[in-house]
Amino acid sequence: AQKITQTQPGMFVQEKEAVTLDCTYDTSDQSYGLFWYKQPSSGEMIFLIYQGSYDEQNATEGRYSLNFQKARKSANLVISASQLGDSAMYFCAMREPYSNYQLIWGAGTKLIIKP
Amino acid sequence: EPEVTQTPSHQVTQMGQEVILRCVPISNHLYFYWYRQILGQKVEFLVSFYNNEISEKSEIFDDQFSVERPDGSNFTLKIRSTKLEDSAMYFCASTQIDNEQFFGPGTRLTVL
């Protein structure tokens, strides 16, 4: 069964606009972690932001914020004031506590920022 | 800032050959992982390693694959007899329990 769903295979956004990348997840555990990673065309995997299931506040890291809606099981990434350098693949991933903390990955969203 | 390193960055090999992909995780991390990403596809978990032994492996991690931590710093993934479908980017990652997983830059493996 699909545990992480990213419904947007690709997105085009105008530079300086905010963008929301969708992620829904499925787990029966109460304790879990949600991650977003950026993968530019060079291939490396860059950590962006983390949200723990017990965190009461939405995580923020600079221009990145995570819109965590626990009841809906969604963990959308919001990028404010997008820049050309934000063009990349973005992956949502979940860590479950009883699986040796391995990450389960979504299929990714390819984000292209237009000048 | 500490980082995970991987060598080589690119590896080209003939089908049927053995390859060893090397990783140096962050020194005080406890869990180590190998993931792979076939071009254009999602990242797939291969194996996790804790306390000097495999803690979990996926169905992809068959008898052709093995991992070792030979000297307390390196963490290696060996593919005994490579197949065309093993062509992928292989990522090593390490973590403390509650922190982010730190990824290495990846090794791009091409099997001809």
Tab-separated table of C-alpha atoms in Angstrom:
chain	number	residue	atom	x	y	z
A	1	ALA	CA	0.000	0.000	0.000
A	2	GLN	CA	1.218	3.477	-0.848
A	3	LYS	CA	2.410	5.133	2.330
A	4	ILE	CA	3.551	8.455	0.941
A	5	THR	CA	1.607	10.119	-1.852
A	6	GLN	CA	2.755	13.137	-3.797
A	7	THR	CA	-0.005	13.913	-6.265
A	8	GLN	CA	1.819	16.569	-8.289
A	9	PRO	CA	4.330	14.989	-10.672
A	10	GLY	CA	5.335	18.432	-11.923
A	11	MET	CA	4.723	22.103	-11.216
A	12	PHE	CA	5.579	25.370	-12.920
A	13	VAL	CA	5.704	28.454	-10.712
A	14	GLN	CA	6.607	32.051	-11.443
A	15	GLU	CA	9.708	33.336	-9.678
A	16	LYS	CA	8.975	35.106	-6.370
A	17	GLU	CA	5.626	33.395	-5.944
A	18	ALA	CA	4.946	31.035	-3.070
A	19	VAL	CA	4.502	27.378	-3.909
A	20	THR	CA	2.897	24.495	-2.027
A	21	LEU	CA	3.974	20.926	-2.686
A	22	ASP	CA	1.489	18.325	-1.514
A	23	CYS	CA	2.248	15.241	0.536
A	24	THR	CA	-0.138	12.840	2.232
A	25	TYR	CA	0.920	9.861	4.273
A	26	ASP	CA	-0.530	6.750	5.764
A	27	THR	CA	0.520	5.232	9.053
A	28	SER	CA	-1.109	3.646	12.065
A	29	ASP	CA	1.730	4.675	14.355
A	30	GLN	CA	1.291	7.634	16.673
A	31	SER	CA	4.984	8.479	16.597
A	32	TYR	CA	6.535	9.227	13.234
A	33	GLY	CA	8.583	11.835	11.444
A	34	LEU	CA	8.059	13.595	8.145
A	35	PHE	CA	10.838	14.951	5.970
A	36	TRP	CA	11.241	16.942	2.830
A	37	TYR	CA	14.317	16.613	0.671
A	38	LYS	CA	15.375	18.554	-2.415
A	39	GLN	CA	17.196	16.825	-5.253
A	40	PRO	CA	18.680	19.180	-7.852
A	41	SER	CA	19.716	17.954	-11.263
A	42	SER	CA	23.187	17.205	-9.904
A	43	GLY	CA	21.613	14.339	-7.963
A	44	GLU	CA	22.472	14.939	-4.333
A	45	MET	CA	19.761	14.696	-1.681
A	46	ILE	CA	19.459	17.867	0.389
A	47	PHE	CA	17.531	17.873	3.654
A	48	LEU	CA	15.065	20.751	3.887
A	49	ILE	CA	12.774	20.335	6.858
A	50	TYR	CA	11.540	17.887	9.474
A	51	GLN	CA	8.255	17.583	11.369
A	52	GLY	CA	7.734	15.211	14.261
A	53	SER	CA	4.269	13.828	14.785
A	54	TYR	CA	4.126	15.245	18.319
A	55	ASP	CA	5.382	18.679	17.353
A	56	GLU	CA	2.609	21.151	18.025
A	57	GLN	CA	4.005	23.893	15.845
A	58	ASN	CA	4.559	23.669	12.123
A	59	ALA	CA	8.241	23.379	11.288
A	60	THR	CA	9.955	26.290	9.571
A	61	GLU	CA	13.442	26.624	8.108
A	62	GLY	CA	14.081	29.914	6.391
A	63	ARG	CA	11.882	30.079	3.282
A	64	TYR	CA	10.591	26.558	3.902
A	65	SER	CA	7.657	25.731	6.111
A	66	LEU	CA	5.720	22.556	6.593
A	67	ASN	CA	1.934	22.759	6.763
A	68	PHE	CA	1.262	19.804	9.038
A	69	GLN	CA	-2.362	18.701	9.295
A	70	LYS	CA	-2.287	15.593	11.406
A	71	ALA	CA	-5.969	14.704	11.177
A	72	ARG	CA	-5.785	14.849	7.396
A	73	LYS	CA	-2.419	13.103	7.360
A	74	SER	CA	-0.911	15.768	5.193
A	75	ALA	CA	2.477	17.442	5.368
A	76	ASN	CA	2.668	19.978	2.585
A	77	LEU	CA	5.869	21.904	1.920
A	78	VAL	CA	5.504	25.628	1.404
A	79	ILE	CA	8.301	27.575	-0.241
A	80	SER	CA	7.899	31.321	0.076
A	81	ALA	CA	9.298	33.766	-2.466
A	82	SER	CA	10.507	31.106	-4.879
A	83	GLN	CA	13.864	31.500	-6.594
A	84	LEU	CA	15.269	30.064	-9.809
A	85	GLY	CA	17.561	27.881	-7.723
A	86	ASP	CA	14.527	26.167	-6.221
A	87	SER	CA	13.996	24.273	-9.478
A	88	ALA	CA	14.519	20.634	-8.516
A	89	MET	CA	12.787	17.405	-7.548
A	90	TYR	CA	11.215	17.491	-4.107
A	91	PHE	CA	10.615	14.339	-2.121
A	92	CYS	CA	8.441	13.817	0.911
A	93	ALA	CA	9.492	10.968	3.182
A	94	MET	CA	8.277	9.391	6.405
A	95	ARG	CA	10.148	7.688	9.172
A	96	GLU	CA	8.298	5.132	11.269
A	97	PRO	CA	9.721	4.263	14.661
A	98	TYR	CA	9.518	0.502	14.461
A	99	SER	CA	11.272	0.092	11.157
A	100	ASN	CA	14.804	0.987	12.237
A	101	TYR	CA	14.124	4.580	11.285
A	102	GLN	CA	14.400	3.943	7.565
A	103	LEU	CA	12.694	6.453	5.312
A	104	ILE	CA	9.735	5.649	3.086
A	105	TRP	CA	9.627	7.929	0.072
A	106	GLY	CA	7.053	9.549	-2.140
A	107	ALA	CA	7.417	9.630	-5.904
A	108	GLY	CA	8.514	13.252	-5.910
A	109	THR	CA	7.390	16.499	-7.492
A	110	LYS	CA	9.445	18.203	-10.178
A	111	LEU	CA	9.321	21.935	-9.528
A	112	ILE	CA	10.332	24.375	-12.235
A	113	ILE	CA	10.597	28.057	-11.406
A	114	LYS	CA	9.999	30.352	-14.362
A	115	PRO	CA	11.816	33.701	-14.576
B	1	GLU	CA	29.938	20.587	9.535
B	2	PRO	CA	30.137	16.788	9.483
B	3	GLU	CA	29.005	15.075	6.316
B	4	VAL	CA	28.546	11.666	4.793
B	5	THR	CA	30.987	10.935	2.007
B	6	GLN	CA	30.722	8.366	-0.766
B	7	THR	CA	33.183	7.014	-3.280
B	8	PRO	CA	33.329	6.717	-6.166
B	9	SER	CA	30.972	9.362	-7.503
B	10	HIS	CA	30.557	7.395	-10.722
B	11	GLN	CA	31.166	3.722	-11.405
B	12	VAL	CA	30.829	2.028	-14.769
B	13	THR	CA	31.012	-1.743	-14.802
B	14	GLN	CA	30.301	-4.691	-17.037
B	15	MET	CA	27.346	-6.953	-16.323
B	16	GLY	CA	28.373	-9.812	-14.071
B	17	GLN	CA	31.191	-7.893	-12.402
B	18	GLU	CA	31.398	-7.219	-8.699
B	19	VAL	CA	31.269	-3.650	-7.432
B	20	ILE	CA	31.899	-2.170	-4.017
B	21	LEU	CA	30.411	1.177	-3.150
B	22	ARG	CA	31.980	2.942	-0.208
B	23	CYS	CA	30.583	5.315	2.352
B	24	VAL	CA	31.945	7.076	5.409
B	25	PRO	CA	29.003	7.925	7.679
B	26	ILE	CA	29.099	10.666	10.270
B	27	SER	CA	31.198	9.359	13.112
B	28	ASN	CA	28.789	9.512	16.058
B	29	HIS	CA	25.771	8.237	14.171
B	30	LEU	CA	24.206	4.939	15.095
B	31	TYR	CA	22.162	3.840	12.087
B	32	PHE	CA	23.407	3.464	8.546
B	33	TYR	CA	21.423	2.943	5.405
B	34	TRP	CA	21.710	2.252	1.719
B	35	TYR	CA	19.047	3.504	-0.643
B	36	ARG	CA	18.912	3.391	-4.395
B	37	GLN	CA	17.189	5.553	-6.964
B	38	ILE	CA	16.728	4.292	-10.479
B	39	LEU	CA	16.816	7.220	-12.892
B	40	GLY	CA	13.551	9.130	-12.809
B	41	GLN	CA	12.031	6.983	-10.083
B	42	LYS	CA	11.481	7.226	-6.364
B	43	VAL	CA	14.081	6.445	-3.752
B	44	GLU	CA	13.953	2.848	-2.510
B	45	PHE	CA	15.222	1.507	0.770
B	46	LEU	CA	17.749	-1.304	0.498
B	47	VAL	CA	19.154	-2.029	3.941
B	48	SER	CA	19.681	-0.623	7.412
B	49	PHE	CA	22.630	-1.421	9.645
B	50	TYR	CA	22.859	-1.011	13.384
B	51	ASN	CA	25.228	-2.322	15.996
B	52	ASN	CA	27.405	-3.967	13.354
B	53	GLU	CA	24.679	-6.014	11.783
B	54	ILE	CA	21.848	-5.731	9.309
B	55	SER	CA	18.725	-4.598	11.134
B	56	GLU	CA	16.344	-4.620	8.212
B	57	LYS	CA	16.470	-5.212	4.486
B	58	SER	CA	14.039	-4.820	1.643
B	59	GLU	CA	13.077	-7.429	-0.927
B	60	ILE	CA	15.454	-5.722	-3.346
B	61	PHE	CA	18.376	-6.654	-1.103
B	62	ASP	CA	18.792	-10.230	-2.274
B	63	ASP	CA	21.772	-12.565	-2.066
B	64	GLN	CA	23.666	-10.505	-4.611
B	65	PHE	CA	23.955	-7.664	-2.114
B	66	SER	CA	25.973	-7.469	1.072
B	67	VAL	CA	27.045	-4.734	3.469
B	68	GLU	CA	29.988	-4.423	5.791
B	69	ARG	CA	31.473	-2.010	8.250
B	70	PRO	CA	35.007	-3.374	8.085
B	71	ASP	CA	36.899	-0.852	10.170
B	72	GLY	CA	34.458	1.187	12.228
B	73	SER	CA	34.366	4.088	9.797
B	74	ASN	CA	33.705	2.775	6.300
B	75	PHE	CA	30.343	1.295	5.368
B	76	THR	CA	30.332	-0.636	2.117
B	77	LEU	CA	27.712	-2.038	-0.224
B	78	LYS	CA	28.834	-4.910	-2.416
B	79	ILE	CA	26.976	-6.172	-5.430
B	80	ARG	CA	28.426	-9.549	-6.334
B	81	SER	CA	27.330	-9.991	-9.921
B	82	THR	CA	25.850	-6.840	-11.348
B	83	LYS	CA	22.829	-6.838	-13.609
B	84	LEU	CA	21.664	-4.177	-16.027
B	85	GLU	CA	18.811	-3.311	-13.680
B	86	ASP	CA	21.264	-2.468	-10.904
B	87	SER	CA	22.066	0.766	-12.755
B	88	ALA	CA	20.973	3.497	-10.372
B	89	MET	CA	22.129	6.172	-7.980
B	90	TYR	CA	23.063	4.620	-4.654
B	91	PHE	CA	22.810	6.779	-1.574
B	92	CYS	CA	24.331	6.096	1.789
B	93	ALA	CA	22.759	7.776	4.817
B	94	SER	CA	23.364	7.878	8.538
B	95	THR	CA	21.420	9.165	11.507
B	96	GLN	CA	21.129	9.552	15.198
B	97	ILE	CA	17.742	8.255	16.228
B	98	ASP	CA	15.666	11.393	16.256
B	99	ASN	CA	17.523	13.589	13.840
B	100	GLU	CA	17.458	13.973	10.108
B	101	GLN	CA	19.044	11.360	7.958
B	102	PHE	CA	22.195	12.772	6.461
B	103	PHE	CA	22.728	11.651	2.903
B	104	GLY	CA	25.952	11.278	1.021
B	105	PRO	CA	26.279	12.720	-2.478
B	106	GLY	CA	25.539	9.344	-4.041
B	107	THR	CA	27.338	6.952	-6.360
B	108	ARG	CA	25.986	6.698	-9.877
B	109	LEU	CA	26.364	3.081	-10.970
B	110	THR	CA	26.097	2.226	-14.639
B	111	VAL	CA	26.052	-1.432	-15.635
B	112	LEU	CA	26.767	-2.107	-19.311
